[in-house]
Amino acid sequence: MKPYMFLLLLGIHKVVTVYHSLKYFYTASSGVSHFPEFVAVVLVDDIEILRYDSKITKATPKQDWVIRVEQDHPLFLQNSTESFRVAEEVYKKNIDIAKQRFNKTEGTHILQMMTGCEWDESDGITYGNLQFGYDGEDFIAFDLRTERWITSRPQAHSTRAKWDRDQEDRAYRKKYLTQTCVEWLRTYLMYGKSVLMRTGTGTLWTLS
Ligand SMILES: *[C@@H]1O[C@H](CO)[C@@H](O)[C@H](O)[C@H]1NC(C)=O
Ligand SMILES: *[C@@H]1O[C@H](CO)[C@@H](O)[C@H](O)[C@H]1NC(C)=O
């Protein structure tokens, strides 16, 4: 491809995409030394804003502007800490369950949850996703379109059956992924705007 064509395509890409994301990663591990058993990180436009782990046991701001969120929403850090602590307990149990399902309790194991939402500022379209991985492979995922859990792994069948039966939970997940998450993303962007611009996250913010 000729260099000027590349630039042309890059230019088009820049114009059509004003894309933001809020992502949560929970990682529970077992048998991994020098690593906390549970780690939660929150990212906005792929920049870490909040971290919690089973050693620190507190939601910790990773960007200065997150402290301003706390100033305007006084329970923000406390609520985050509480929900991470609950998640820590749940994920420690979950990794034990997974180890038994795979009939392999020895060695190192990792359970990961990734959830979040994306928002294209230019057309307002949002995307949400929620998925679990175990030992580096897909375990189970939420299909937002059908509001059902999907998996290709026999070890996740009973989980899928149980979670699919819980209609209230599925409705909550959908609402979270399509509304609550996007609202928080917009809030974070408002507070972090200048900083997120300064750190130069590629083509982000070019139209704002
Ligand atoms: C913190 O939790 C309380 C009680 O659930 C809720 O009313 C409040 O809106 C939450 N605040 C934030 C900033 O998340
Ligand atoms: C689990 O693993 C043990 C040892 O590898 C084996 O003897 C046993 O049959 C396995 N059980 C199941 C249900 O796969």
Tab-separated table of C-alpha atoms and ligand atoms in Angstrom:
chain	number	residue	atom	x	y	z
A	1	MET	CA	0.000	0.000	0.000
A	2	LYS	CA	1.295	3.445	-0.895
A	3	PRO	CA	2.001	5.707	2.083
A	4	TYR	CA	-0.531	8.369	1.090
A	5	MET	CA	-3.285	5.730	0.882
A	6	PHE	CA	-2.471	4.595	4.360
A	7	LEU	CA	-2.762	8.167	5.601
A	8	LEU	CA	-6.076	8.545	3.826
A	9	LEU	CA	-7.499	5.468	5.532
A	10	LEU	CA	-6.159	6.611	8.848
A	11	GLY	CA	-7.874	9.957	8.320
A	12	ILE	CA	-11.224	8.330	7.642
A	13	HIS	CA	-10.870	6.142	10.673
A	14	LYS	CA	-10.204	9.170	12.837
A	15	VAL	CA	-13.312	10.950	11.647
A	16	VAL	CA	-15.757	8.102	12.117
A	17	THR	CA	-14.591	6.712	15.440
A	18	VAL	CA	-14.925	8.491	18.748
A	19	TYR	CA	-14.960	5.502	20.877
A	20	HIS	CA	-14.781	5.103	24.643
A	21	SER	CA	-14.753	2.176	27.001
A	22	LEU	CA	-15.165	1.255	30.648
A	23	LYS	CA	-13.769	-2.148	31.569
A	24	TYR	CA	-13.613	-4.177	34.765
A	25	PHE	CA	-11.243	-7.102	35.152
A	26	TYR	CA	-11.479	-9.450	38.120
A	27	THR	CA	-8.764	-12.061	38.477
A	28	ALA	CA	-8.805	-14.805	41.074
A	29	SER	CA	-5.772	-17.032	41.229
A	30	SER	CA	-4.715	-20.084	43.103
A	31	GLY	CA	-1.222	-21.449	43.499
A	32	VAL	CA	0.440	-18.344	42.055
A	33	SER	CA	3.032	-17.148	44.566
A	34	HIS	CA	3.794	-13.440	45.060
A	35	PHE	CA	0.498	-12.515	43.470
A	36	PRO	CA	-2.666	-11.498	45.364
A	37	GLU	CA	-5.401	-14.134	45.248
A	38	PHE	CA	-7.859	-11.553	43.953
A	39	VAL	CA	-7.206	-8.443	41.870
A	40	ALA	CA	-9.775	-6.016	40.444
A	41	VAL	CA	-8.883	-3.268	38.002
A	42	VAL	CA	-11.089	-0.662	36.367
A	43	LEU	CA	-10.030	0.969	33.101
A	44	VAL	CA	-11.393	3.948	31.196
A	45	ASP	CA	-10.239	4.170	27.575
A	46	ASP	CA	-7.735	1.475	28.561
A	47	ILE	CA	-6.191	3.616	31.302
A	48	GLU	CA	-6.260	2.147	34.788
A	49	ILE	CA	-8.332	4.327	37.111
A	50	LEU	CA	-9.025	2.086	40.101
A	51	ARG	CA	-7.397	-0.974	41.624
A	52	TYR	CA	-8.236	-3.321	44.443
A	53	ASP	CA	-6.508	-6.462	45.550
A	54	SER	CA	-6.754	-8.942	48.392
A	55	LYS	CA	-3.585	-7.498	49.975
A	56	ILE	CA	-4.513	-3.797	49.805
A	57	THR	CA	-8.238	-4.500	50.516
A	58	LYS	CA	-9.206	-0.949	49.478
A	59	ALA	CA	-10.331	0.555	46.188
A	60	THR	CA	-7.342	2.714	45.256
A	61	PRO	CA	-7.518	5.607	42.766
A	62	LYS	CA	-4.894	5.378	40.033
A	63	GLN	CA	-5.542	8.767	38.448
A	64	ASP	CA	-5.682	12.120	40.239
A	65	TRP	CA	-9.057	12.977	38.737
A	66	VAL	CA	-10.649	9.935	40.403
A	67	ILE	CA	-10.218	11.806	43.689
A	68	ARG	CA	-12.486	14.509	42.292
A	69	VAL	CA	-15.148	11.889	41.548
A	70	GLU	CA	-14.961	11.000	45.237
A	71	GLN	CA	-15.298	14.666	46.254
A	72	ASP	CA	-18.572	14.965	44.322
A	73	HIS	CA	-19.880	11.444	45.162
A	74	PRO	CA	-18.702	10.958	48.761
A	75	LEU	CA	-19.427	7.224	48.956
A	76	PHE	CA	-17.800	6.364	45.651
A	77	LEU	CA	-14.606	4.811	47.042
A	78	GLN	CA	-16.309	3.233	50.021
A	79	ASN	CA	-18.982	1.640	47.820
A	80	SER	CA	-16.323	0.437	45.404
A	81	THR	CA	-14.307	-1.086	48.240
A	82	GLU	CA	-17.390	-2.860	49.559
A	83	SER	CA	-18.344	-4.343	46.215
A	84	PHE	CA	-14.751	-5.459	45.549
A	85	ARG	CA	-14.632	-7.141	48.975
A	86	VAL	CA	-17.834	-9.024	48.220
A	87	ALA	CA	-16.425	-9.969	44.802
A	88	GLU	CA	-13.224	-11.206	46.452
A	89	GLU	CA	-15.193	-13.638	48.623
A	90	VAL	CA	-17.349	-14.801	45.722
A	91	TYR	CA	-14.403	-15.273	43.347
A	92	LYS	CA	-12.373	-17.208	45.904
A	93	LYS	CA	-15.309	-19.634	46.146
A	94	ASN	CA	-15.759	-19.643	42.388
A	95	ILE	CA	-12.190	-20.673	41.676
A	96	ASP	CA	-12.578	-23.605	44.080
A	97	ILE	CA	-15.746	-24.643	42.267
A	98	ALA	CA	-13.994	-24.377	38.895
A	99	LYS	CA	-11.064	-26.467	40.106
A	100	GLN	CA	-13.482	-29.212	41.110
A	101	ARG	CA	-15.427	-29.007	37.858
A	102	PHE	CA	-12.221	-29.578	35.930
A	103	ASN	CA	-11.159	-32.190	38.447
A	104	LYS	CA	-7.784	-30.573	38.848
A	105	THR	CA	-7.118	-28.943	42.186
A	106	GLU	CA	-3.334	-28.961	42.134
A	107	GLY	CA	-1.089	-26.486	40.339
A	108	THR	CA	-1.863	-22.931	39.316
A	109	HIS	CA	-5.292	-21.797	38.237
A	110	ILE	CA	-6.741	-18.498	37.121
A	111	LEU	CA	-10.351	-17.406	36.906
A	112	GLN	CA	-11.027	-14.142	35.118
A	113	MET	CA	-14.068	-12.006	34.643
A	114	MET	CA	-14.141	-9.227	32.113
A	115	THR	CA	-17.083	-6.900	31.828
A	116	GLY	CA	-17.758	-3.427	30.588
A	117	CYS	CA	-19.272	-1.220	27.985
A	118	GLU	CA	-18.217	0.743	24.971
A	119	TRP	CA	-19.744	3.889	23.655
A	120	ASP	CA	-19.254	5.379	20.224
A	121	GLU	CA	-19.657	9.080	20.828
A	122	SER	CA	-20.187	9.830	17.141
A	123	ASP	CA	-23.338	7.714	16.742
A	124	GLY	CA	-24.334	7.008	20.359
A	125	ILE	CA	-24.234	3.235	19.853
A	126	THR	CA	-23.256	1.249	22.946
A	127	TYR	CA	-21.934	-2.258	23.373
A	128	GLY	CA	-21.699	-4.337	26.508
A	129	ASN	CA	-19.996	-7.545	27.379
A	130	LEU	CA	-19.566	-9.898	30.292
A	131	GLN	CA	-17.456	-13.012	30.109
A	132	PHE	CA	-15.563	-15.455	32.260
A	133	GLY	CA	-12.386	-17.302	31.415
A	134	TYR	CA	-10.709	-20.153	33.238
A	135	ASP	CA	-7.046	-21.047	32.843
A	136	GLY	CA	-6.783	-18.913	29.740
A	137	GLU	CA	-9.830	-20.251	27.920
A	138	ASP	CA	-13.402	-19.025	27.553
A	139	PHE	CA	-15.665	-20.404	30.250
A	140	ILE	CA	-19.046	-18.704	30.000
A	141	ALA	CA	-20.343	-15.438	28.535
A	142	PHE	CA	-23.502	-13.369	28.607
A	143	ASP	CA	-25.165	-12.797	25.254
A	144	LEU	CA	-26.707	-9.351	25.520
A	145	ARG	CA	-28.858	-9.814	22.409
A	146	THR	CA	-30.696	-12.892	23.696
A	147	GLU	CA	-30.107	-12.166	27.403
A	148	ARG	CA	-28.864	-15.739	27.810
A	149	TRP	CA	-25.644	-17.292	28.991
A	150	ILE	CA	-23.585	-19.125	26.412
A	151	THR	CA	-20.792	-21.648	26.737
A	152	SER	CA	-19.180	-24.399	24.746
A	153	ARG	CA	-17.668	-26.065	27.796
A	154	PRO	CA	-19.329	-29.013	29.556
A	155	GLN	CA	-17.846	-27.829	32.878
A	156	ALA	CA	-19.954	-24.671	32.626
A	157	HIS	CA	-23.269	-26.323	31.729
A	158	SER	CA	-24.633	-26.428	35.265
A	159	THR	CA	-23.630	-22.776	35.813
A	160	ARG	CA	-25.360	-21.770	32.604
A	161	ALA	CA	-28.534	-23.656	33.569
A	162	LYS	CA	-28.599	-22.029	36.988
A	163	TRP	CA	-27.877	-18.483	35.754
A	164	ASP	CA	-30.313	-18.780	32.843
A	165	ARG	CA	-33.113	-19.701	35.232
A	166	ASP	CA	-32.581	-16.458	37.141
A	167	GLN	CA	-34.591	-14.071	35.020
A	168	GLU	CA	-34.236	-11.208	37.475
A	169	ASP	CA	-30.464	-11.515	37.377
A	170	ARG	CA	-30.434	-11.577	33.579
A	171	ALA	CA	-32.548	-8.422	33.472
A	172	TYR	CA	-30.180	-6.793	35.959
A	173	ARG	CA	-27.164	-7.730	33.839
A	174	LYS	CA	-28.752	-6.260	30.752
A	175	LYS	CA	-29.661	-3.038	32.526
A	176	TYR	CA	-26.180	-2.781	33.970
A	177	LEU	CA	-24.433	-3.331	30.627
A	178	THR	CA	-26.694	-1.076	28.566
A	179	GLN	CA	-27.414	1.714	31.072
A	180	THR	CA	-25.582	1.834	34.395
A	181	CYS	CA	-22.194	1.087	32.884
A	182	VAL	CA	-22.607	3.680	30.135
A	183	GLU	CA	-23.708	6.304	32.677
A	184	TRP	CA	-20.578	5.662	34.736
A	185	LEU	CA	-18.444	5.758	31.613
A	186	ARG	CA	-19.829	9.207	30.766
A	187	THR	CA	-19.257	10.372	34.340
A	188	TYR	CA	-15.647	9.198	34.294
A	189	LEU	CA	-15.048	10.820	30.916
A	190	MET	CA	-16.359	14.113	32.241
A	191	TYR	CA	-13.915	14.062	35.150
A	192	GLY	CA	-10.993	12.572	33.287
A	193	LYS	CA	-11.379	14.373	30.002
A	194	SER	CA	-8.350	16.659	30.199
A	195	VAL	CA	-6.083	13.946	31.558
A	196	LEU	CA	-7.266	11.286	29.134
A	197	MET	CA	-6.538	13.775	26.334
A	198	ARG	CA	-3.108	14.612	27.677
A	199	THR	CA	-1.963	10.993	27.908
A	200	GLY	CA	-2.667	10.663	24.200
A	201	THR	CA	-4.886	7.639	23.753
A	202	GLY	CA	-4.522	7.413	19.987
A	203	THR	CA	-7.479	8.582	17.962
A	204	LEU	CA	-9.762	9.061	20.952
A	205	TRP	CA	-11.307	12.470	21.513
A	206	THR	CA	-10.469	13.761	18.041
A	207	LEU	CA	-14.010	15.088	17.554
A	208	SER	CA	-14.697	16.315	21.048
B	1	LIG	C1	-23.218	4.230	47.531
B	1	LIG	O1	-24.127	3.303	48.079
B	1	LIG	C2	-25.325	3.873	48.563
B	1	LIG	C3	-26.119	2.768	49.237
B	1	LIG	O2	-26.307	1.677	48.401
B	1	LIG	C4	-26.068	4.531	47.404
B	1	LIG	O3	-27.263	5.128	47.874
B	1	LIG	C5	-25.180	5.594	46.761
B	1	LIG	O4	-25.812	6.136	45.625
B	1	LIG	C6	-23.854	5.004	46.369
B	1	LIG	N1	-22.980	6.076	45.921
B	1	LIG	C7	-22.082	5.957	44.932
B	1	LIG	C8	-21.298	7.171	44.583
B	1	LIG	O5	-21.894	4.917	44.326
B	2	LIG	C1	-10.489	-36.987	38.682
B	2	LIG	O1	-9.095	-37.199	38.601
B	2	LIG	C2	-8.634	-38.337	39.288
B	2	LIG	C3	-7.102	-38.331	39.250
B	2	LIG	O2	-6.609	-37.843	38.029
B	2	LIG	C4	-9.246	-39.587	38.647
B	2	LIG	O3	-8.810	-40.761	39.323
B	2	LIG	C5	-10.771	-39.486	38.716
B	2	LIG	O4	-11.368	-40.573	38.048
B	2	LIG	C6	-11.235	-38.175	38.080
B	2	LIG	N1	-12.673	-38.010	38.298
B	2	LIG	C7	-13.479	-37.554	37.362
B	2	LIG	C8	-14.903	-37.421	37.769
B	2	LIG	O5	-13.094	-37.256	36.233
